[in-house]
CSV table of C-alpha atoms and ligand atoms in Angstrom, one decimal:
chain,number,residue,atom,x,y,z
M,238,UNK,CA,57.5,54.6,-82.1
M,239,UNK,CA,54.8,52.7,-83.9
M,240,UNK,CA,51.3,49.9,-82.2
M,241,UNK,CA,51.2,46.7,-83.5
M,242,UNK,CA,50.0,42.9,-82.0
M,243,UNK,CA,53.3,40.6,-80.8
M,244,UNK,CA,51.3,36.8,-82.5
M,245,UNK,CA,52.9,33.5,-80.8
M,246,UNK,CA,51.6,30.3,-81.9
M,247,UNK,CA,51.8,26.9,-79.7
M,248,UNK,CA,51.7,23.4,-81.1
M,249,UNK,CA,52.9,24.0,-83.9
M,250,UNK,CA,56.0,24.6,-82.6
M,251,UNK,CA,56.3,20.6,-82.6
M,252,UNK,CA,55.9,19.9,-85.9
M,253,UNK,CA,58.9,18.8,-88.0
M,254,UNK,CA,59.3,19.5,-91.7
M,255,UNK,CA,55.9,20.2,-92.6
M,256,UNK,CA,56.1,23.4,-90.2
M,257,UNK,CA,56.1,26.0,-92.2
M,258,UNK,CA,52.7,24.3,-93.8
M,259,UNK,CA,50.8,25.4,-90.9
M,260,UNK,CA,52.4,29.0,-89.9
M,261,UNK,CA,51.2,29.4,-93.7
M,262,UNK,CA,48.2,28.3,-92.6
M,263,UNK,CA,48.0,30.2,-89.7
M,264,UNK,CA,48.9,33.7,-90.9
M,265,UNK,CA,46.5,33.5,-93.4
M,266,UNK,CA,44.1,33.2,-91.6
M,267,UNK,CA,45.0,35.9,-88.7
M,268,UNK,CA,45.1,37.9,-92.2
M,269,UNK,CA,41.5,37.5,-92.7
M,270,UNK,CA,40.6,37.9,-89.7
M,271,UNK,CA,42.2,41.0,-88.5
M,272,UNK,CA,40.7,42.5,-92.1
M,273,UNK,CA,39.1,45.9,-91.5
M,274,UNK,CA,40.8,46.4,-88.1
M,275,UNK,CA,44.3,45.5,-89.1
M,276,UNK,CA,47.8,46.4,-92.1
M,277,UNK,CA,50.3,44.2,-92.6
M,278,UNK,CA,50.5,40.5,-91.4
M,279,UNK,CA,54.1,39.0,-91.3
M,280,UNK,CA,56.0,36.4,-89.7
M,281,UNK,CA,59.3,37.0,-88.5
M,282,UNK,CA,61.3,34.5,-86.2
M,283,UNK,CA,59.4,32.5,-84.9
M,284,UNK,CA,56.2,35.3,-84.0
M,285,UNK,CA,53.5,36.7,-86.1
M,286,UNK,CA,53.1,40.4,-86.1
M,287,UNK,CA,51.0,42.6,-87.2
M,288,UNK,CA,50.6,46.6,-88.0
M,289,UNK,CA,48.7,49.6,-89.1
M,290,UNK,CA,45.7,48.7,-86.5
M,291,UNK,CA,42.7,50.8,-86.5
M,292,UNK,CA,40.8,49.1,-83.9
M,293,UNK,CA,43.0,47.9,-81.1
M,294,UNK,CA,40.4,46.2,-79.1
M,295,UNK,CA,38.6,44.3,-82.0
M,296,UNK,CA,42.0,43.2,-83.8
M,297,UNK,CA,43.0,42.1,-80.4
M,298,UNK,CA,39.7,40.0,-79.7
M,299,UNK,CA,39.5,38.6,-83.2
M,300,UNK,CA,43.2,37.0,-83.5
M,301,UNK,CA,43.1,35.6,-80.1
M,302,UNK,CA,40.2,33.6,-81.4
M,303,UNK,CA,42.1,32.8,-84.5
M,304,UNK,CA,42.6,28.6,-83.9
M,305,UNK,CA,46.5,28.2,-83.4
M,306,UNK,CA,47.3,31.5,-81.5
M,307,UNK,CA,48.9,30.4,-78.4
M,308,UNK,CA,48.8,34.2,-76.8
M,309,UNK,CA,48.4,37.9,-78.4
M,310,UNK,CA,50.6,41.1,-77.3
M,311,UNK,CA,50.0,44.6,-77.9
M,312,UNK,CA,53.2,46.1,-78.5
M,313,UNK,CA,54.9,49.4,-79.2
M,314,UNK,CA,57.8,49.1,-81.9
M,315,UNK,CA,60.2,51.3,-81.4
M,316,UNK,CA,63.8,52.4,-82.2
M,317,UNK,CA,66.7,50.2,-80.6
M,318,UNK,CA,69.2,52.7,-80.8
M,319,UNK,CA,67.7,55.3,-78.3
M,320,UNK,CA,67.5,53.6,-75.0
M,321,UNK,CA,66.2,56.6,-72.9
M,322,UNK,CA,63.5,56.4,-75.1
M,323,UNK,CA,62.7,53.0,-74.6
M,324,UNK,CA,62.7,53.4,-70.9
M,325,UNK,CA,60.9,56.4,-70.9
M,326,UNK,CA,58.2,54.1,-72.4
M,327,UNK,CA,58.4,51.8,-70.4
M,328,UNK,CA,57.5,53.9,-67.7
M,329,UNK,CA,54.2,54.9,-69.5
M,330,UNK,CA,53.5,51.3,-70.1
M,331,UNK,CA,53.5,50.7,-65.9
M,332,UNK,CA,52.5,53.5,-64.7
M,333,UNK,CA,49.0,53.4,-62.3
M,334,UNK,CA,50.4,49.4,-61.8
M,335,UNK,CA,51.1,48.6,-58.2
M,336,UNK,CA,52.4,45.7,-56.5
M,337,UNK,CA,55.6,44.2,-58.2
M,338,UNK,CA,57.5,43.2,-61.4
M,339,UNK,CA,60.0,42.9,-63.3
M,340,UNK,CA,61.2,43.6,-66.5
M,341,UNK,CA,62.4,40.9,-69.3
M,342,UNK,CA,64.5,41.4,-71.9
M,343,UNK,CA,65.0,39.4,-74.8
M,344,UNK,CA,68.0,40.0,-77.2
M,345,UNK,CA,68.6,38.4,-80.3
M,346,UNK,CA,70.4,41.3,-81.3
M,347,UNK,CA,73.5,40.3,-79.7
M,348,UNK,CA,75.6,43.6,-81.9
M,349,UNK,CA,73.1,45.6,-79.3
M,350,UNK,CA,75.5,47.6,-76.2
M,351,UNK,CA,73.3,46.3,-73.9
M,352,UNK,CA,73.1,42.4,-72.9
M,353,UNK,CA,70.3,40.6,-71.3
M,354,UNK,CA,70.5,41.4,-67.5
M,355,UNK,CA,71.6,44.8,-68.0
M,356,UNK,CA,68.4,45.9,-69.6
M,357,UNK,CA,66.5,44.1,-67.1
M,358,UNK,CA,68.8,46.3,-64.6
M,359,UNK,CA,68.4,49.6,-66.2
M,360,UNK,CA,65.1,49.3,-67.5
M,361,UNK,CA,64.2,48.0,-64.1
M,362,UNK,CA,66.2,50.8,-61.8
M,363,UNK,CA,64.9,53.8,-64.4
M,364,UNK,CA,60.8,52.5,-64.5
M,365,UNK,CA,61.0,51.5,-60.0
M,366,UNK,CA,62.7,55.1,-59.9
M,367,UNK,CA,59.6,56.7,-61.9
M,368,UNK,CA,56.5,54.8,-60.8
M,369,UNK,CA,55.2,54.7,-57.8
M,370,UNK,CA,53.8,52.4,-55.9
M,371,UNK,CA,55.9,49.6,-57.7
M,372,UNK,CA,58.4,47.3,-56.1
M,373,UNK,CA,61.0,44.3,-57.5
M,374,UNK,CA,60.6,40.4,-57.4
M,375,UNK,CA,62.5,38.4,-60.2
M,376,UNK,CA,60.5,35.3,-59.5
M,377,UNK,CA,56.7,35.6,-59.4
M,378,UNK,CA,56.0,39.1,-60.2
M,379,UNK,CA,52.5,40.7,-60.3
M,380,UNK,CA,53.9,42.7,-63.4
M,381,UNK,CA,56.3,41.7,-66.5
M,382,UNK,CA,57.3,44.4,-68.8
M,383,UNK,CA,58.8,42.1,-71.4
M,384,UNK,CA,61.4,44.1,-73.6
M,385,UNK,CA,62.6,42.4,-77.2
M,386,UNK,CA,65.4,43.7,-79.2
M,387,UNK,CA,65.2,41.7,-82.9
M,388,UNK,CA,65.3,44.3,-85.6
M,389,UNK,CA,64.2,47.1,-83.7
M,390,UNK,CA,63.2,47.0,-80.0
M,391,UNK,CA,59.5,45.8,-78.9
M,392,UNK,CA,57.7,46.8,-75.7
M,393,UNK,CA,54.7,44.9,-74.1
M,394,UNK,CA,53.5,44.8,-70.8
M,395,UNK,CA,50.1,42.2,-71.3
M,396,UNK,CA,49.9,38.4,-72.6
M,397,UNK,CA,46.8,37.8,-73.6
M,398,UNK,CA,45.9,33.8,-73.9
M,399,UNK,CA,44.2,33.1,-77.2
M,400,UNK,CA,42.2,30.1,-78.4
M,401,UNK,CA,44.8,27.1,-78.7
M,402,UNK,CA,44.7,24.5,-80.9
M,403,UNK,CA,45.6,24.3,-85.4
M,404,UNK,CA,44.9,26.8,-87.8
M,405,UNK,CA,41.6,25.6,-89.6
M,406,UNK,CA,41.9,24.0,-92.5
M,407,UNK,CA,45.1,22.0,-91.6
M,408,UNK,CA,43.3,19.5,-90.4
M,409,UNK,CA,40.3,18.0,-93.2
M,410,UNK,CA,36.9,19.3,-93.5
M,411,UNK,CA,33.3,17.6,-91.5
M,412,UNK,CA,30.3,18.3,-90.9
M,413,UNK,CA,28.3,19.2,-87.7
M,414,UNK,CA,24.9,18.1,-86.6
M,415,UNK,CA,24.4,21.5,-85.3
M,416,UNK,CA,20.7,21.3,-83.4
M,417,UNK,CA,20.1,24.5,-81.4
M,418,UNK,CA,20.9,22.9,-77.7
M,419,UNK,CA,23.9,23.4,-75.6
M,420,UNK,CA,25.8,20.1,-76.9
M,421,UNK,CA,26.6,20.5,-80.6
M,422,UNK,CA,28.3,24.1,-80.8
M,423,UNK,CA,31.2,22.8,-78.2
M,424,UNK,CA,31.4,19.5,-80.2
M,425,UNK,CA,32.1,21.4,-83.3
M,426,UNK,CA,34.2,24.2,-81.5
M,427,UNK,CA,36.3,21.4,-80.6
M,428,UNK,CA,36.8,19.4,-83.8
M,429,UNK,CA,37.5,22.8,-85.4
M,430,UNK,CA,40.0,24.0,-82.7
M,431,UNK,CA,42.4,20.9,-84.1
M,432,UNK,CA,42.3,22.4,-87.6
M,433,UNK,CA,39.6,20.8,-88.9
M,434,UNK,CA,37.1,22.8,-91.3
M,435,UNK,CA,33.5,22.7,-90.9
M,436,UNK,CA,29.9,22.5,-92.4
M,437,UNK,CA,27.0,22.4,-89.8
M,438,UNK,CA,24.0,20.6,-91.0
M,439,UNK,CA,20.4,21.6,-89.4
M,440,UNK,CA,17.2,19.1,-89.9
M,441,UNK,CA,14.2,21.0,-88.8
M,442,UNK,CA,10.5,20.3,-88.6
M,443,UNK,CA,9.1,23.5,-89.7
M,444,UNK,CA,5.4,24.1,-88.9
M,445,UNK,CA,6.5,21.9,-85.9
M,446,UNK,CA,9.5,24.2,-85.0
M,447,UNK,CA,9.1,27.8,-85.8
M,448,UNK,CA,11.1,30.2,-87.6
M,449,UNK,CA,12.9,31.8,-84.9
M,450,UNK,CA,13.9,27.9,-84.0
M,451,UNK,CA,16.0,28.2,-87.3
M,452,UNK,CA,17.4,31.5,-86.7
M,453,UNK,CA,18.5,30.8,-83.2
M,454,UNK,CA,20.9,27.8,-84.9
M,455,UNK,CA,22.2,30.3,-87.6
M,456,UNK,CA,22.9,32.5,-84.4
M,457,UNK,CA,24.7,29.5,-82.8
M,458,UNK,CA,26.4,29.3,-86.3
M,459,UNK,CA,27.1,32.6,-86.8
M,460,UNK,CA,29.1,32.6,-83.3
M,461,UNK,CA,31.0,29.4,-84.5
M,462,UNK,CA,32.0,30.6,-87.5
M,463,UNK,CA,34.4,33.2,-85.7
M,464,UNK,CA,36.0,31.1,-85.0
M,465,UNK,CA,35.9,28.3,-87.4
M,466,UNK,CA,36.5,31.4,-90.4
M,467,UNK,CA,33.2,30.7,-92.4
M,468,UNK,CA,31.0,28.4,-92.0
M,469,UNK,CA,27.8,26.5,-94.3
M,470,UNK,CA,25.3,26.0,-92.8
M,471,UNK,CA,22.8,23.0,-94.8
M,472,UNK,CA,19.2,23.6,-93.1
M,473,UNK,CA,17.3,20.4,-94.0
M,474,UNK,CA,13.5,20.1,-94.8
M,475,UNK,CA,12.7,17.2,-91.9
M,476,UNK,CA,8.7,17.3,-91.3
M,477,UNK,CA,7.5,14.0,-94.1
M,478,UNK,CA,10.6,12.3,-92.6
M,479,UNK,CA,9.2,12.6,-89.2
M,480,UNK,CA,5.4,12.8,-90.0
M,481,UNK,CA,6.5,9.5,-91.7
M,482,UNK,CA,8.1,7.6,-89.2
M,483,UNK,CA,5.4,9.1,-86.5
M,484,UNK,CA,2.4,7.4,-88.3
M,485,UNK,CA,3.9,4.2,-89.1
M,486,UNK,CA,6.9,3.2,-86.4
M,487,UNK,CA,6.8,1.4,-83.3
M,488,UNK,CA,6.8,4.6,-80.8
M,489,UNK,CA,9.5,3.1,-78.8
M,490,UNK,CA,11.9,3.2,-81.8
M,491,UNK,CA,11.2,6.7,-83.2
M,492,UNK,CA,13.8,8.5,-82.3
M,493,UNK,CA,16.2,6.0,-83.1
M,494,UNK,CA,14.9,5.4,-86.8
M,495,UNK,CA,14.6,9.3,-86.3
M,496,UNK,CA,18.6,9.6,-85.6
M,497,UNK,CA,19.9,7.2,-88.1
M,498,UNK,CA,18.3,9.4,-91.0
M,499,UNK,CA,19.7,12.2,-90.1
M,500,UNK,CA,23.2,10.4,-90.0
M,501,UNK,CA,22.4,9.3,-93.7
M,502,UNK,CA,21.6,12.5,-94.7
M,503,UNK,CA,23.9,14.0,-92.8
M,504,UNK,CA,26.3,11.8,-94.6
M,505,UNK,CA,25.1,12.2,-97.8
M,506,UNK,CA,25.9,16.1,-97.4
M,507,UNK,CA,29.1,15.6,-95.9
M,508,UNK,CA,30.4,13.5,-99.1
M,509,UNK,CA,29.4,16.2,-100.9
M,510,UNK,CA,31.4,19.4,-99.6
M,511,UNK,CA,33.8,17.0,-99.6
M,512,UNK,CA,33.9,16.6,-95.5
M,513,UNK,CA,35.4,13.0,-94.2
M,514,UNK,CA,33.7,12.8,-90.9
M,515,UNK,CA,30.6,13.5,-88.8
M,516,UNK,CA,30.3,15.4,-86.0
M,517,UNK,CA,27.9,14.8,-82.4
M,518,UNK,CA,27.4,16.6,-79.4
M,519,UNK,CA,26.3,13.0,-78.5
M,520,UNK,CA,27.5,12.0,-74.4
M,521,UNK,CA,27.2,8.4,-73.6
M,522,UNK,CA,24.3,8.5,-71.2
M,523,UNK,CA,23.2,11.6,-71.4
M,524,UNK,CA,20.0,10.7,-73.2
M,525,UNK,CA,17.9,7.6,-74.0
M,526,UNK,CA,19.2,7.5,-78.2
M,527,UNK,CA,22.9,8.0,-76.3
M,528,UNK,CA,23.2,5.3,-74.5
M,529,UNK,CA,25.8,2.5,-76.2
M,530,UNK,CA,23.6,0.5,-77.7
M,531,UNK,CA,22.1,3.1,-79.2
M,532,UNK,CA,25.2,4.8,-80.0
M,533,UNK,CA,25.6,1.6,-82.5
M,534,UNK,CA,22.7,1.2,-83.6
M,535,UNK,CA,22.9,5.1,-85.5
M,536,UNK,CA,26.8,4.6,-86.1
M,537,UNK,CA,26.1,0.8,-88.2
M,538,UNK,CA,24.0,3.4,-90.9
M,539,UNK,CA,27.1,6.0,-92.1
M,540,UNK,CA,30.5,5.1,-93.9
M,541,UNK,CA,32.4,7.3,-92.7
M,542,UNK,CA,33.8,7.9,-88.8
M,543,UNK,CA,31.4,9.6,-86.0
M,544,UNK,CA,32.9,12.1,-83.9
M,545,UNK,CA,31.8,12.3,-80.3
M,546,UNK,CA,34.2,14.9,-78.8
M,547,UNK,CA,31.8,15.3,-75.8
M,548,UNK,CA,31.5,11.0,-75.6
M,549,UNK,CA,33.2,11.4,-72.2
M,550,UNK,CA,31.4,14.7,-70.3
M,551,UNK,CA,29.3,15.8,-68.4
M,552,UNK,CA,26.5,17.8,-68.5
M,553,UNK,CA,28.2,20.8,-66.1
M,554,UNK,CA,31.6,20.7,-67.9
M,555,UNK,CA,30.1,21.3,-70.8
M,556,UNK,CA,27.9,23.8,-69.8
M,557,UNK,CA,31.6,25.5,-69.5
M,558,UNK,CA,32.9,24.7,-71.8
M,559,UNK,CA,30.0,27.0,-74.0
M,560,UNK,CA,30.0,29.6,-71.8
M,561,UNK,CA,33.8,29.5,-71.9
M,562,UNK,CA,33.1,29.4,-75.7
M,563,UNK,CA,30.2,31.8,-76.1
M,564,UNK,CA,27.1,30.1,-77.1
M,565,UNK,CA,25.6,29.2,-73.6
M,566,UNK,CA,23.2,32.0,-73.5
M,567,UNK,CA,22.0,31.8,-77.4
M,568,UNK,CA,21.5,28.0,-77.3
M,569,UNK,CA,19.1,28.8,-74.1
M,570,UNK,CA,16.6,30.5,-75.3
M,571,UNK,CA,13.4,28.0,-74.8
M,572,UNK,CA,12.3,27.8,-79.3
M,573,UNK,CA,11.4,24.0,-79.5
M,574,UNK,CA,14.3,21.3,-81.5
M,575,UNK,CA,13.0,19.0,-84.1
M,576,UNK,CA,13.5,16.2,-81.5
M,577,UNK,CA,11.7,17.0,-78.1
M,578,UNK,CA,8.8,17.3,-80.6
M,579,UNK,CA,8.0,14.2,-81.5
M,580,UNK,CA,10.2,12.7,-78.4
M,581,UNK,CA,8.0,9.1,-77.6
M,582,UNK,CA,7.5,8.8,-73.6
M,583,UNK,CA,9.2,5.4,-73.7
M,584,UNK,CA,12.6,5.3,-75.9
M,585,UNK,CA,13.7,2.3,-76.0
M,586,UNK,CA,17.4,1.9,-74.4
M,587,UNK,CA,18.5,-1.4,-75.1
M,588,UNK,CA,17.0,-1.2,-79.0
M,589,UNK,CA,16.9,-4.5,-81.1
M,590,UNK,CA,18.5,-4.1,-84.4
M,591,UNK,CA,15.5,-6.4,-85.8
M,592,UNK,CA,13.2,-3.7,-84.4
M,593,UNK,CA,14.5,-1.3,-85.8
M,594,UNK,CA,14.9,-2.5,-89.5
M,595,UNK,CA,10.8,-3.3,-89.3
M,596,UNK,CA,10.2,0.1,-88.9
M,597,UNK,CA,12.1,0.9,-91.5
M,598,UNK,CA,11.2,-1.5,-93.8
M,599,UNK,CA,7.9,0.7,-93.8
M,600,UNK,CA,9.5,4.3,-95.1
M,601,UNK,CA,10.3,4.6,-98.6
M,602,UNK,CA,13.8,5.5,-97.6
M,603,UNK,CA,14.8,6.3,-101.0
M,604,UNK,CA,12.6,8.7,-101.7
M,605,UNK,CA,12.3,10.1,-98.2
M,606,UNK,CA,16.2,11.0,-98.3
M,607,UNK,CA,16.0,12.7,-102.1
M,608,UNK,CA,13.3,14.4,-101.1
M,609,UNK,CA,14.8,16.4,-97.5
M,610,UNK,CA,18.4,16.6,-100.4
M,611,UNK,CA,16.4,18.4,-102.8
M,612,UNK,CA,14.7,21.0,-100.1
M,613,UNK,CA,17.8,21.8,-98.4
M,614,UNK,CA,18.9,25.5,-97.9
M,615,UNK,CA,22.4,26.2,-97.7
M,616,UNK,CA,23.0,29.5,-95.9
M,617,UNK,CA,26.5,30.9,-96.3
M,618,UNK,CA,28.1,33.0,-92.5
O,890,ATP,P1,22.6,19.2,-77.9
O,890,ATP,O1,22.4,19.8,-76.4
O,890,ATP,O2,23.2,19.8,-79.3
O,890,ATP,O3,21.4,19.6,-78.7
O,890,ATP,P2,20.9,16.9,-77.1
O,890,ATP,O4,21.8,16.7,-76.3
O,890,ATP,O5,20.0,17.6,-77.1
O,890,ATP,O6,22.4,17.6,-77.5
O,890,ATP,P3,19.6,14.8,-78.3
O,890,ATP,O7,18.6,16.3,-78.9
O,890,ATP,O8,20.0,13.2,-78.4
O,890,ATP,O9,21.3,15.8,-77.7
O,890,ATP,O10,20.7,15.3,-80.2
O,890,ATP,C1,22.3,14.5,-80.3
O,890,ATP,C2,23.1,15.0,-81.5
O,890,ATP,O11,22.1,14.9,-82.2
O,890,ATP,C3,22.8,16.8,-81.0
O,890,ATP,O12,24.0,16.6,-80.2
O,890,ATP,C4,23.1,16.9,-82.5
O,890,ATP,O13,24.2,16.8,-83.5
O,890,ATP,C5,22.5,15.7,-83.6
O,890,ATP,N1,21.2,16.4,-83.4
O,890,ATP,C6,20.3,16.7,-82.6
O,890,ATP,N2,19.3,17.0,-83.2
O,890,ATP,C7,19.8,17.9,-84.5
O,890,ATP,C8,18.9,18.4,-85.1
O,890,ATP,N3,17.7,19.1,-85.5
O,890,ATP,N4,19.3,19.2,-86.4
O,890,ATP,C9,21.1,19.2,-86.5
O,890,ATP,N5,21.8,17.8,-85.7
O,890,ATP,C10,20.7,17.3,-84.3
O,891,MG,MG1,19.0,18.0,-79.0
């Protein structure tokens, strides 16, 4: 008898000829995730298995975060020849449970002496007899005891839902503009979940924003990195650019010009990283720089797609998502962001392109961007 994890994958099922490619990626991601708490990881009969588990809770916690995993079952593997022992073990798994249950047998070994209905009946009867407080309901049971007869017998009573999505690395790479706010970590998570590898770019205006504000962003990046298989964060010094914009440009337009600079720099970093798109946490109408006109003006300066997965989300929906993925609490820590430090009182909601270009003409764009890129600090998580 041995404890192991039985892992089911989700959407990869829909793949045709290239399914093996996605499965290989998923097995690699699971292997990286269980390092230190699990042993062998292998694929067999449309399931992934992990054995030699030294810390079950931690192993489950990590595997449920791996994109591409649909659900995880802590299972027991037994010699299938000894049906009485399997029934006894099934009973032990159900001990202490109350309400209704059913046994769900799957038999891929067709030479096994009992077929699935017979296993259901015999094992169900055995459990009924030995666990007080349980009754059978095959339609809407409170508990399902699953038994799979394959090379050996596998037993489990718990199916833990996992992150879903596609394995990271199968969907290309993108650069996430990561602030310390609620939105951008959620946006990054959503795109990473589709199999996209991330790097993060953070703009930092020391001493107007503090060391603690930067630490908060790195904490958020660390939470993301658990699902994203590691993350490189580019911290870009942004103070000079903001001071120049503040000094030389029309107050109404400072936010938009600043955002255009962010996009240009993020694109330069993305290209260097081999990323093919940018990701932001913007949503239509949330603030002045996120009206449709303003979004068009920020899009204009980049030559790669900008993904805005939150574009149609309400704030409350974003907050719920952030809670689910574990970034909300950190995002709520009260440290200032570079955007908030220099916020004008009346940012333009219907900006005119001529005005933006007029403002930008007063800045030495090439030098400012080059200096910012030269000052980048790269932190690997
Ligand atoms: P968030 O909650 O993510 O901070 P927000 O609602 O505060 O978003 P803005 O401050 O207008 O919105 O920023 C819009 C988007 O621009 C953010 O979601 C993020 O992708 C990017 N962004 C803003 N500030 C920074 C920063 N300091 N570094 C990197 N990206 C940033
Ligand atoms: Mg913000």
